[in-house]
């Protein structure tokens, strides 16, 4: 993994003014992957938007970890269902144009 | 510009305590936060309304001014900019909501800086656009220039994009506030129907007329596909409505280079008309065999 794609946990915590323990809790639930290199913690930059979302849920909306986990699963399901809706809409359109 | 009742927005009366305001805001924010309502187009607008109401009512100075002038806000005294700065909670974060858009009413009463002295970074607004493509456009990876909010953006559209599919163009949304990141641009594609080909997923469907003699005796047929002309062998005794599959001659699979769906050809057997007496005679003969 390339080092330039990693962001230090300390940097994230100081920028967002959050406790490292919160990010470690997200890691324990599997919501965020934390990478350890020479005893320092990092996250991949591609995970940052997701992490910022969780920070916002927790610190701005007072949603606890269990709530964030549930929301994350439900949002994934919405995403899957949305794809299914598009697929079905296209099928309906296909069969209607067959009439 | 209309007066906005911020208390009503939060479902409160003007007697509400700071605690009640905070609780009402949190409750509504959890309900309307755009990240929690990805399919609700109105969620962002609703969230901005409650954000704006909260930014006024949770700030004692702004609330005082709002309460003092109320509906007569247009005749209110000039608010001293210096007094706006606040020493409250300084947490700088790149919130994923777009909180930068405040109403004209708010801007007029409190100025453009929604957050007073707080240097809260806000991510820019996400833009949404729709783009219509022909089936042929969607068949090939191509570049297209779009104009979004006066800015020309060159995008690459991968072959195989589906009708109704949305792609995200990072950082091409609204500008972030106070150094926050830009929003993203979401483009939803609408693929127009083609007169000869119908698409279902990665497969294409077409109908081809076949003359009666070729259907009975078999032969060869040239058919058009989106990739060009293809010679097809017609089996003897082909039935009307019979389907043949041309493997790999369908639509390209999205972001899987070199992979294609199939093309299904349905035969529509054409019965000859204006038969000569001789032909009728021969058909009569045939019917007796």
Tab-separated table of C-alpha atoms in Angstrom:
chain	number	residue	atom	x	y	z
A	1	UNK	CA	0.000	0.000	0.000
A	2	UNK	CA	1.375	3.413	-0.966
A	3	UNK	CA	2.119	5.741	1.901
A	4	UNK	CA	0.735	8.803	0.072
A	5	UNK	CA	-2.734	7.249	0.138
A	6	UNK	CA	-2.663	7.070	3.912
A	7	UNK	CA	-3.680	9.740	6.385
A	8	UNK	CA	-2.436	9.713	9.944
A	9	UNK	CA	-5.075	9.120	12.588
A	10	UNK	CA	-3.607	11.846	14.749
A	11	UNK	CA	-3.966	14.347	11.935
A	12	UNK	CA	-7.592	13.374	11.363
A	13	UNK	CA	-8.389	13.570	15.061
A	14	UNK	CA	-6.843	16.985	15.494
A	15	UNK	CA	-8.477	18.349	12.329
A	16	UNK	CA	-11.926	17.122	13.276
A	17	UNK	CA	-11.426	17.540	16.997
A	18	UNK	CA	-12.440	13.969	17.753
A	19	UNK	CA	-11.062	11.388	20.158
A	20	UNK	CA	-8.921	8.596	18.632
A	21	UNK	CA	-10.972	6.147	20.718
A	22	UNK	CA	-14.011	6.949	18.558
A	23	UNK	CA	-12.148	5.928	15.392
A	24	UNK	CA	-10.825	2.802	17.100
A	25	UNK	CA	-14.407	1.946	18.052
A	26	UNK	CA	-15.428	2.317	14.411
A	27	UNK	CA	-12.597	-0.027	13.540
A	28	UNK	CA	-13.749	-2.611	16.088
A	29	UNK	CA	-17.229	-2.670	14.547
A	30	UNK	CA	-15.694	-3.069	11.091
A	31	UNK	CA	-16.949	0.254	9.791
A	32	UNK	CA	-13.473	1.687	9.182
A	33	UNK	CA	-10.192	-0.068	8.515
A	34	UNK	CA	-7.206	1.286	10.440
A	35	UNK	CA	-3.720	0.466	9.171
A	36	UNK	CA	-0.810	0.198	11.584
A	37	UNK	CA	2.696	1.019	10.325
A	38	UNK	CA	5.554	1.199	12.817
A	39	UNK	CA	3.093	1.611	15.692
A	40	UNK	CA	1.455	4.603	13.999
A	41	UNK	CA	-2.194	4.484	12.911
A	42	UNK	CA	-3.423	5.454	9.455
A	43	UNK	CA	-6.534	5.245	7.356
A	44	UNK	CA	-6.732	5.060	3.588
A	45	UNK	CA	-7.703	8.370	1.988
A	46	UNK	CA	-10.568	6.683	0.107
A	47	UNK	CA	-12.169	5.909	3.479
A	48	UNK	CA	-12.090	9.541	4.564
A	49	UNK	CA	-15.529	10.621	3.198
A	50	UNK	CA	-17.098	7.655	4.983
A	51	UNK	CA	-15.250	8.422	8.199
A	52	UNK	CA	-16.301	12.079	8.037
A	53	UNK	CA	-19.883	10.927	7.640
A	54	UNK	CA	-19.588	8.820	10.821
A	55	UNK	CA	-17.943	11.703	12.686
A	56	UNK	CA	-20.811	13.937	11.644
A	57	UNK	CA	-23.416	11.355	12.704
A	58	UNK	CA	-21.792	10.951	16.092
A	59	UNK	CA	-20.725	14.467	17.008
A	60	UNK	CA	-23.374	16.562	15.259
A	61	UNK	CA	-26.384	14.273	15.466
A	62	UNK	CA	-25.601	12.474	18.741
A	63	UNK	CA	-25.918	9.042	17.143
A	64	UNK	CA	-24.121	6.354	19.091
A	65	UNK	CA	-21.934	3.640	17.642
A	66	UNK	CA	-24.714	1.054	17.492
A	67	UNK	CA	-26.873	3.581	15.654
A	68	UNK	CA	-24.105	4.321	13.163
A	69	UNK	CA	-23.638	0.617	12.529
A	70	UNK	CA	-27.349	0.145	11.907
A	71	UNK	CA	-27.511	3.199	9.634
A	72	UNK	CA	-24.512	1.977	7.678
A	73	UNK	CA	-26.192	-1.393	7.016
A	74	UNK	CA	-29.476	0.253	6.071
A	75	UNK	CA	-27.765	2.690	3.692
A	76	UNK	CA	-26.055	-0.248	2.003
A	77	UNK	CA	-29.411	-1.940	1.638
A	78	UNK	CA	-30.952	1.229	0.189
A	79	UNK	CA	-28.110	1.351	-2.309
A	80	UNK	CA	-28.684	-2.271	-3.347
A	81	UNK	CA	-32.426	-1.725	-3.578
A	82	UNK	CA	-31.945	1.408	-5.683
A	83	UNK	CA	-29.890	-0.594	-8.166
A	84	UNK	CA	-32.601	-3.232	-8.205
A	85	UNK	CA	-35.275	-0.579	-8.849
A	86	UNK	CA	-33.324	0.731	-11.856
A	87	UNK	CA	-32.947	-2.812	-13.177
A	88	UNK	CA	-36.671	-3.508	-12.774
A	89	UNK	CA	-37.642	-0.179	-14.325
A	90	UNK	CA	-35.514	-1.021	-17.351
A	91	UNK	CA	-37.114	-4.466	-17.561
A	92	UNK	CA	-40.606	-2.967	-17.411
A	93	UNK	CA	-39.644	-0.498	-20.127
A	94	UNK	CA	-38.240	-3.358	-22.218
A	95	UNK	CA	-41.361	-5.498	-21.982
A	96	UNK	CA	-43.654	-2.507	-22.524
A	97	UNK	CA	-41.811	-1.640	-25.719
A	98	UNK	CA	-42.403	-5.250	-26.836
A	99	UNK	CA	-46.172	-4.767	-26.850
B	1	UNK	CA	-38.469	37.856	0.400
B	2	UNK	CA	-40.714	36.262	3.014
B	3	UNK	CA	-40.339	36.195	6.749
B	4	UNK	CA	-39.298	32.794	8.056
B	5	UNK	CA	-40.665	31.580	11.364
B	6	UNK	CA	-37.639	29.735	12.730
B	7	UNK	CA	-39.539	28.565	15.812
B	8	UNK	CA	-42.149	26.958	13.614
B	9	UNK	CA	-39.414	25.351	11.513
B	10	UNK	CA	-38.159	23.579	14.642
B	11	UNK	CA	-41.695	22.903	15.897
B	12	UNK	CA	-41.287	25.238	18.889
B	13	UNK	CA	-42.753	28.431	20.335
B	14	UNK	CA	-40.750	31.571	21.077
B	15	UNK	CA	-40.752	30.556	24.741
B	16	UNK	CA	-38.520	27.549	24.026
B	17	UNK	CA	-35.453	27.147	26.205
B	18	UNK	CA	-31.961	26.657	24.777
B	19	UNK	CA	-32.182	23.027	25.746
B	20	UNK	CA	-35.474	22.567	23.918
B	21	UNK	CA	-34.046	24.253	20.816
B	22	UNK	CA	-31.031	21.991	20.860
B	23	UNK	CA	-33.163	18.882	21.334
B	24	UNK	CA	-35.621	19.873	18.588
B	25	UNK	CA	-32.784	20.623	16.185
B	26	UNK	CA	-31.034	17.317	16.855
B	27	UNK	CA	-34.257	15.401	16.421
B	28	UNK	CA	-35.066	17.051	13.091
B	29	UNK	CA	-31.426	16.885	11.912
B	30	UNK	CA	-31.491	13.122	12.452
B	31	UNK	CA	-34.683	12.972	10.440
B	32	UNK	CA	-33.635	15.142	7.493
B	33	UNK	CA	-29.857	14.795	7.295
B	34	UNK	CA	-29.115	14.241	3.571
B	35	UNK	CA	-26.723	11.382	4.322
B	36	UNK	CA	-29.543	9.563	6.085
B	37	UNK	CA	-32.002	10.206	3.252
B	38	UNK	CA	-30.124	9.368	0.053
B	39	UNK	CA	-33.304	8.855	-1.975
B	40	UNK	CA	-35.243	11.866	-0.699
B	41	UNK	CA	-34.709	14.862	-2.961
B	42	UNK	CA	-36.332	17.226	-0.456
B	43	UNK	CA	-34.198	16.136	2.496
B	44	UNK	CA	-31.384	18.548	1.709
B	45	UNK	CA	-33.711	21.559	1.448
B	46	UNK	CA	-35.452	20.581	4.683
B	47	UNK	CA	-32.130	20.067	6.401
B	48	UNK	CA	-30.943	23.494	5.302
B	49	UNK	CA	-34.097	25.051	6.731
B	50	UNK	CA	-33.623	23.507	10.147
B	51	UNK	CA	-29.893	24.254	10.050
B	52	UNK	CA	-30.650	27.885	9.391
B	53	UNK	CA	-33.280	28.012	12.141
B	54	UNK	CA	-30.859	26.427	14.577
B	55	UNK	CA	-28.002	28.749	13.678
B	56	UNK	CA	-30.220	31.708	14.608
B	57	UNK	CA	-32.040	30.340	17.633
B	58	UNK	CA	-29.018	28.663	19.218
B	59	UNK	CA	-27.011	31.889	19.054
B	60	UNK	CA	-28.204	34.202	21.885
B	61	UNK	CA	-27.355	37.398	19.986
B	62	UNK	CA	-28.978	36.322	16.760
B	63	UNK	CA	-31.998	35.019	18.616
B	64	UNK	CA	-32.349	38.292	20.481
B	65	UNK	CA	-32.270	40.257	17.267
B	66	UNK	CA	-34.668	37.858	15.569
B	67	UNK	CA	-37.088	38.027	18.529
B	68	UNK	CA	-36.844	41.819	18.689
B	69	UNK	CA	-37.603	42.568	15.053
B	70	UNK	CA	-39.540	39.479	14.073
B	71	UNK	CA	-41.689	40.181	11.057
B	72	UNK	CA	-40.379	43.760	10.857
B	73	UNK	CA	-36.867	42.503	10.242
B	74	UNK	CA	-36.550	44.691	7.147
B	75	UNK	CA	-36.547	47.797	9.346
B	76	UNK	CA	-34.162	46.349	11.895
B	77	UNK	CA	-31.026	48.117	12.985
B	78	UNK	CA	-27.755	47.223	11.307
B	79	UNK	CA	-26.272	44.322	13.112
B	80	UNK	CA	-22.778	44.996	14.280
B	81	UNK	CA	-20.456	42.570	12.636
B	82	UNK	CA	-17.999	42.650	15.488
B	83	UNK	CA	-20.624	41.389	17.861
B	84	UNK	CA	-21.188	38.346	15.764
B	85	UNK	CA	-18.073	36.531	16.754
B	86	UNK	CA	-18.677	33.791	19.169
B	87	UNK	CA	-16.382	31.903	21.425
B	88	UNK	CA	-18.460	28.804	21.454
B	89	UNK	CA	-17.492	25.336	20.429
B	90	UNK	CA	-14.783	25.563	17.762
B	91	UNK	CA	-14.866	22.112	16.308
B	92	UNK	CA	-13.841	22.389	12.694
B	93	UNK	CA	-15.174	19.585	10.619
B	94	UNK	CA	-15.884	18.761	7.053
B	95	UNK	CA	-19.473	17.912	7.557
B	96	UNK	CA	-20.869	15.879	4.736
B	97	UNK	CA	-24.026	17.955	4.704
B	98	UNK	CA	-24.068	21.042	2.597
B	99	UNK	CA	-24.856	23.661	5.142
B	100	UNK	CA	-23.685	26.622	3.164
B	101	UNK	CA	-26.972	27.688	1.615
B	102	UNK	CA	-28.987	30.073	3.716
B	103	UNK	CA	-32.154	31.881	2.740
B	104	UNK	CA	-32.272	35.456	1.459
B	105	UNK	CA	-34.102	36.286	4.665
B	106	UNK	CA	-31.172	35.033	6.741
B	107	UNK	CA	-28.553	36.774	4.590
B	108	UNK	CA	-30.457	40.018	4.801
B	109	UNK	CA	-30.821	39.880	8.559
B	110	UNK	CA	-27.524	38.395	9.637
B	111	UNK	CA	-25.219	38.854	6.669
B	112	UNK	CA	-23.567	36.170	4.589
B	113	UNK	CA	-21.568	34.494	7.321
B	114	UNK	CA	-23.935	31.902	8.618
B	115	UNK	CA	-21.802	30.794	11.472
B	116	UNK	CA	-20.639	34.047	12.962
B	117	UNK	CA	-17.103	33.722	14.208
B	118	UNK	CA	-17.003	29.965	14.085
B	119	UNK	CA	-14.709	28.633	11.440
B	120	UNK	CA	-16.756	25.565	10.635
B	121	UNK	CA	-15.794	24.009	7.346
B	122	UNK	CA	-18.639	22.930	5.171
B	123	UNK	CA	-18.433	20.636	2.248
B	124	UNK	CA	-19.825	22.218	-0.916
B	125	UNK	CA	-23.241	21.394	-2.256
B	126	UNK	CA	-23.655	18.239	-4.355
B	127	UNK	CA	-24.953	18.982	-7.827
B	128	UNK	CA	-27.288	16.672	-9.690
B	129	UNK	CA	-27.722	16.608	-13.428
B	130	UNK	CA	-29.290	14.321	-15.976
B	131	UNK	CA	-27.913	13.484	-19.360
B	132	UNK	CA	-29.665	11.827	-22.263
B	133	UNK	CA	-27.665	9.524	-24.505
B	134	UNK	CA	-28.591	7.496	-27.544
B	135	UNK	CA	-28.062	3.740	-27.417
B	136	UNK	CA	-25.138	4.197	-29.812
B	137	UNK	CA	-23.555	6.817	-27.515
B	138	UNK	CA	-23.828	4.433	-24.587
B	139	UNK	CA	-22.274	1.639	-26.676
B	140	UNK	CA	-18.850	3.263	-26.797
B	141	UNK	CA	-16.651	4.922	-24.166
B	142	UNK	CA	-16.614	8.567	-25.118
B	143	UNK	CA	-15.832	11.971	-23.753
B	144	UNK	CA	-18.404	14.681	-23.447
B	145	UNK	CA	-18.264	18.283	-22.316
B	146	UNK	CA	-20.966	19.346	-19.895
B	147	UNK	CA	-21.710	22.821	-18.648
B	148	UNK	CA	-22.583	22.778	-14.962
B	149	UNK	CA	-23.204	26.108	-13.246
B	150	UNK	CA	-21.375	27.943	-16.019
B	151	UNK	CA	-18.327	25.697	-15.804
B	152	UNK	CA	-17.365	23.365	-18.637
B	153	UNK	CA	-16.513	19.872	-17.395
B	154	UNK	CA	-15.029	17.188	-19.622
B	155	UNK	CA	-16.186	13.778	-18.563
B	156	UNK	CA	-15.495	10.313	-19.822
B	157	UNK	CA	-18.580	8.127	-20.104
B	158	UNK	CA	-17.718	4.415	-19.951
B	159	UNK	CA	-19.296	2.100	-22.505
B	160	UNK	CA	-22.221	0.086	-21.186
B	161	UNK	CA	-23.691	2.746	-18.944
B	162	UNK	CA	-27.252	1.775	-18.060
B	163	UNK	CA	-30.482	3.705	-18.295
B	164	UNK	CA	-31.102	5.321	-14.883
B	165	UNK	CA	-27.512	4.760	-13.714
B	166	UNK	CA	-25.873	7.575	-11.766
B	167	UNK	CA	-22.160	8.318	-11.778
B	168	UNK	CA	-20.299	10.562	-9.369
B	169	UNK	CA	-17.775	13.136	-10.565
B	170	UNK	CA	-15.751	14.027	-7.494
B	171	UNK	CA	-15.162	17.654	-6.545
B	172	UNK	CA	-17.296	19.099	-9.348
B	173	UNK	CA	-20.148	20.179	-7.098
B	174	UNK	CA	-20.439	23.493	-5.268
B	175	UNK	CA	-17.402	25.087	-3.636
B	176	UNK	CA	-16.741	24.290	0.002
B	177	UNK	CA	-17.028	26.961	2.676
B	178	UNK	CA	-14.160	28.084	4.900
B	179	UNK	CA	-11.758	25.731	3.166
B	180	UNK	CA	-14.124	22.778	3.208
B	181	UNK	CA	-13.973	20.364	0.256
B	182	UNK	CA	-16.038	20.850	-2.886
B	183	UNK	CA	-19.196	18.859	-3.327
B	184	UNK	CA	-19.606	16.186	-5.981
B	185	UNK	CA	-21.494	16.132	-9.246
B	186	UNK	CA	-23.966	13.282	-9.752
B	187	UNK	CA	-25.039	12.579	-13.321
B	188	UNK	CA	-27.996	10.294	-14.001
B	189	UNK	CA	-28.150	8.878	-17.508
B	190	UNK	CA	-31.222	8.405	-19.573
B	191	UNK	CA	-30.656	6.140	-22.574
B	192	UNK	CA	-33.070	6.725	-25.442
B	193	UNK	CA	-34.646	3.788	-27.225
B	194	UNK	CA	-33.251	2.640	-30.553
B	195	UNK	CA	-35.597	1.883	-33.475
B	196	UNK	CA	-33.982	-1.498	-34.207
B	197	UNK	CA	-32.481	-2.682	-30.930
B	198	UNK	CA	-33.958	-3.060	-27.483
B	199	UNK	CA	-31.652	-3.449	-24.515
B	200	UNK	CA	-32.116	-5.489	-21.380
B	201	UNK	CA	-29.078	-5.375	-19.136
B	202	UNK	CA	-26.169	-6.232	-21.396
B	203	UNK	CA	-28.236	-8.117	-23.954
B	204	UNK	CA	-29.730	-6.659	-27.099
B	205	UNK	CA	-32.877	-7.813	-28.868
B	206	UNK	CA	-33.807	-7.290	-32.492
B	207	UNK	CA	-36.308	-8.646	-34.981
B	208	UNK	CA	-35.371	-9.687	-38.488
B	209	UNK	CA	-37.676	-10.431	-41.374
B	210	UNK	CA	-37.069	-13.756	-43.068
B	211	UNK	CA	-38.606	-14.806	-46.372
B	212	UNK	CA	-40.622	-17.969	-46.386
B	213	UNK	CA	-38.330	-19.884	-48.728
B	214	UNK	CA	-35.216	-19.214	-46.661
B	215	UNK	CA	-37.134	-20.151	-43.531
B	216	UNK	CA	-38.101	-23.474	-45.061
B	217	UNK	CA	-34.941	-24.338	-46.946
B	218	UNK	CA	-32.330	-22.548	-44.843
B	219	UNK	CA	-29.646	-20.168	-46.106
B	220	UNK	CA	-27.626	-17.163	-45.152
B	221	UNK	CA	-28.668	-13.769	-43.888
B	222	UNK	CA	-26.756	-10.539	-43.298
B	223	UNK	CA	-27.875	-8.739	-40.179
B	224	UNK	CA	-26.888	-5.423	-38.624
B	225	UNK	CA	-25.448	-5.396	-35.123
B	226	UNK	CA	-24.141	-2.372	-33.219
B	227	UNK	CA	-20.640	-3.642	-34.017
B	228	UNK	CA	-21.317	-3.944	-37.756
B	229	UNK	CA	-22.775	-6.443	-40.198
B	230	UNK	CA	-22.763	-10.138	-39.369
B	231	UNK	CA	-23.468	-13.141	-41.608
B	232	UNK	CA	-25.912	-15.530	-40.035
B	233	UNK	CA	-26.730	-19.103	-41.043
B	234	UNK	CA	-30.454	-19.787	-41.109
B	235	UNK	CA	-31.353	-23.369	-40.317
B	236	UNK	CA	-33.860	-25.134	-42.578
B	237	UNK	CA	-37.428	-25.250	-41.206
B	238	UNK	CA	-36.983	-22.149	-39.081
B	239	UNK	CA	-40.250	-21.240	-37.361
B	240	UNK	CA	-41.863	-17.836	-37.099
B	241	UNK	CA	-40.871	-16.149	-33.816
B	242	UNK	CA	-37.864	-18.437	-33.395
B	243	UNK	CA	-34.965	-16.789	-31.577
B	244	UNK	CA	-31.251	-17.184	-32.185
B	245	UNK	CA	-28.510	-15.989	-29.891
B	246	UNK	CA	-25.383	-14.287	-31.179
B	247	UNK	CA	-22.930	-14.612	-28.366
B	248	UNK	CA	-20.910	-11.495	-27.551
B	249	UNK	CA	-22.733	-9.301	-30.069
B	250	UNK	CA	-24.785	-7.470	-27.467
B	251	UNK	CA	-23.979	-4.457	-25.316
B	252	UNK	CA	-20.610	-3.859	-23.656
B	253	UNK	CA	-20.489	-4.712	-19.964
B	254	UNK	CA	-19.954	-1.544	-17.900
B	255	UNK	CA	-16.309	-1.062	-16.937
B	256	UNK	CA	-15.358	-4.554	-18.116
B	257	UNK	CA	-13.372	-3.991	-21.243
B	258	UNK	CA	-13.805	-6.564	-23.979
B	259	UNK	CA	-16.858	-8.153	-22.315
B	260	UNK	CA	-20.173	-8.023	-24.122
B	261	UNK	CA	-23.681	-9.320	-23.660
B	262	UNK	CA	-25.499	-11.301	-26.353
B	263	UNK	CA	-27.692	-10.315	-29.263
B	264	UNK	CA	-31.003	-12.136	-29.639
B	265	UNK	CA	-32.527	-12.140	-33.106
B	266	UNK	CA	-36.184	-13.056	-33.476
B	267	UNK	CA	-37.279	-14.166	-36.944
B	268	UNK	CA	-40.390	-12.705	-38.401
B	269	UNK	CA	-41.281	-14.888	-41.367
B	270	UNK	CA	-42.769	-12.974	-44.229
B	271	UNK	CA	-45.465	-14.793	-46.204
B	272	UNK	CA	-45.215	-13.975	-49.903
B	273	UNK	CA	-48.020	-11.940	-51.433
B	274	UNK	CA	-49.192	-11.419	-55.021
B	275	UNK	CA	-48.578	-15.025	-55.947
B	276	UNK	CA	-48.662	-15.951	-59.586
B	277	UNK	CA	-51.027	-18.700	-60.767
B	278	UNK	CA	-48.063	-21.004	-61.133
B	279	UNK	CA	-46.937	-20.338	-57.563
B	280	UNK	CA	-50.458	-20.919	-56.244
B	281	UNK	CA	-50.523	-24.168	-58.146
B	282	UNK	CA	-47.256	-25.264	-56.585
B	283	UNK	CA	-48.480	-24.382	-53.075
B	284	UNK	CA	-51.641	-26.353	-53.712
B	285	UNK	CA	-49.492	-29.291	-54.769
B	286	UNK	CA	-47.446	-28.918	-51.627
B	287	UNK	CA	-50.500	-28.828	-49.443
B	288	UNK	CA	-51.526	-32.240	-50.769
B	289	UNK	CA	-48.223	-33.889	-49.886
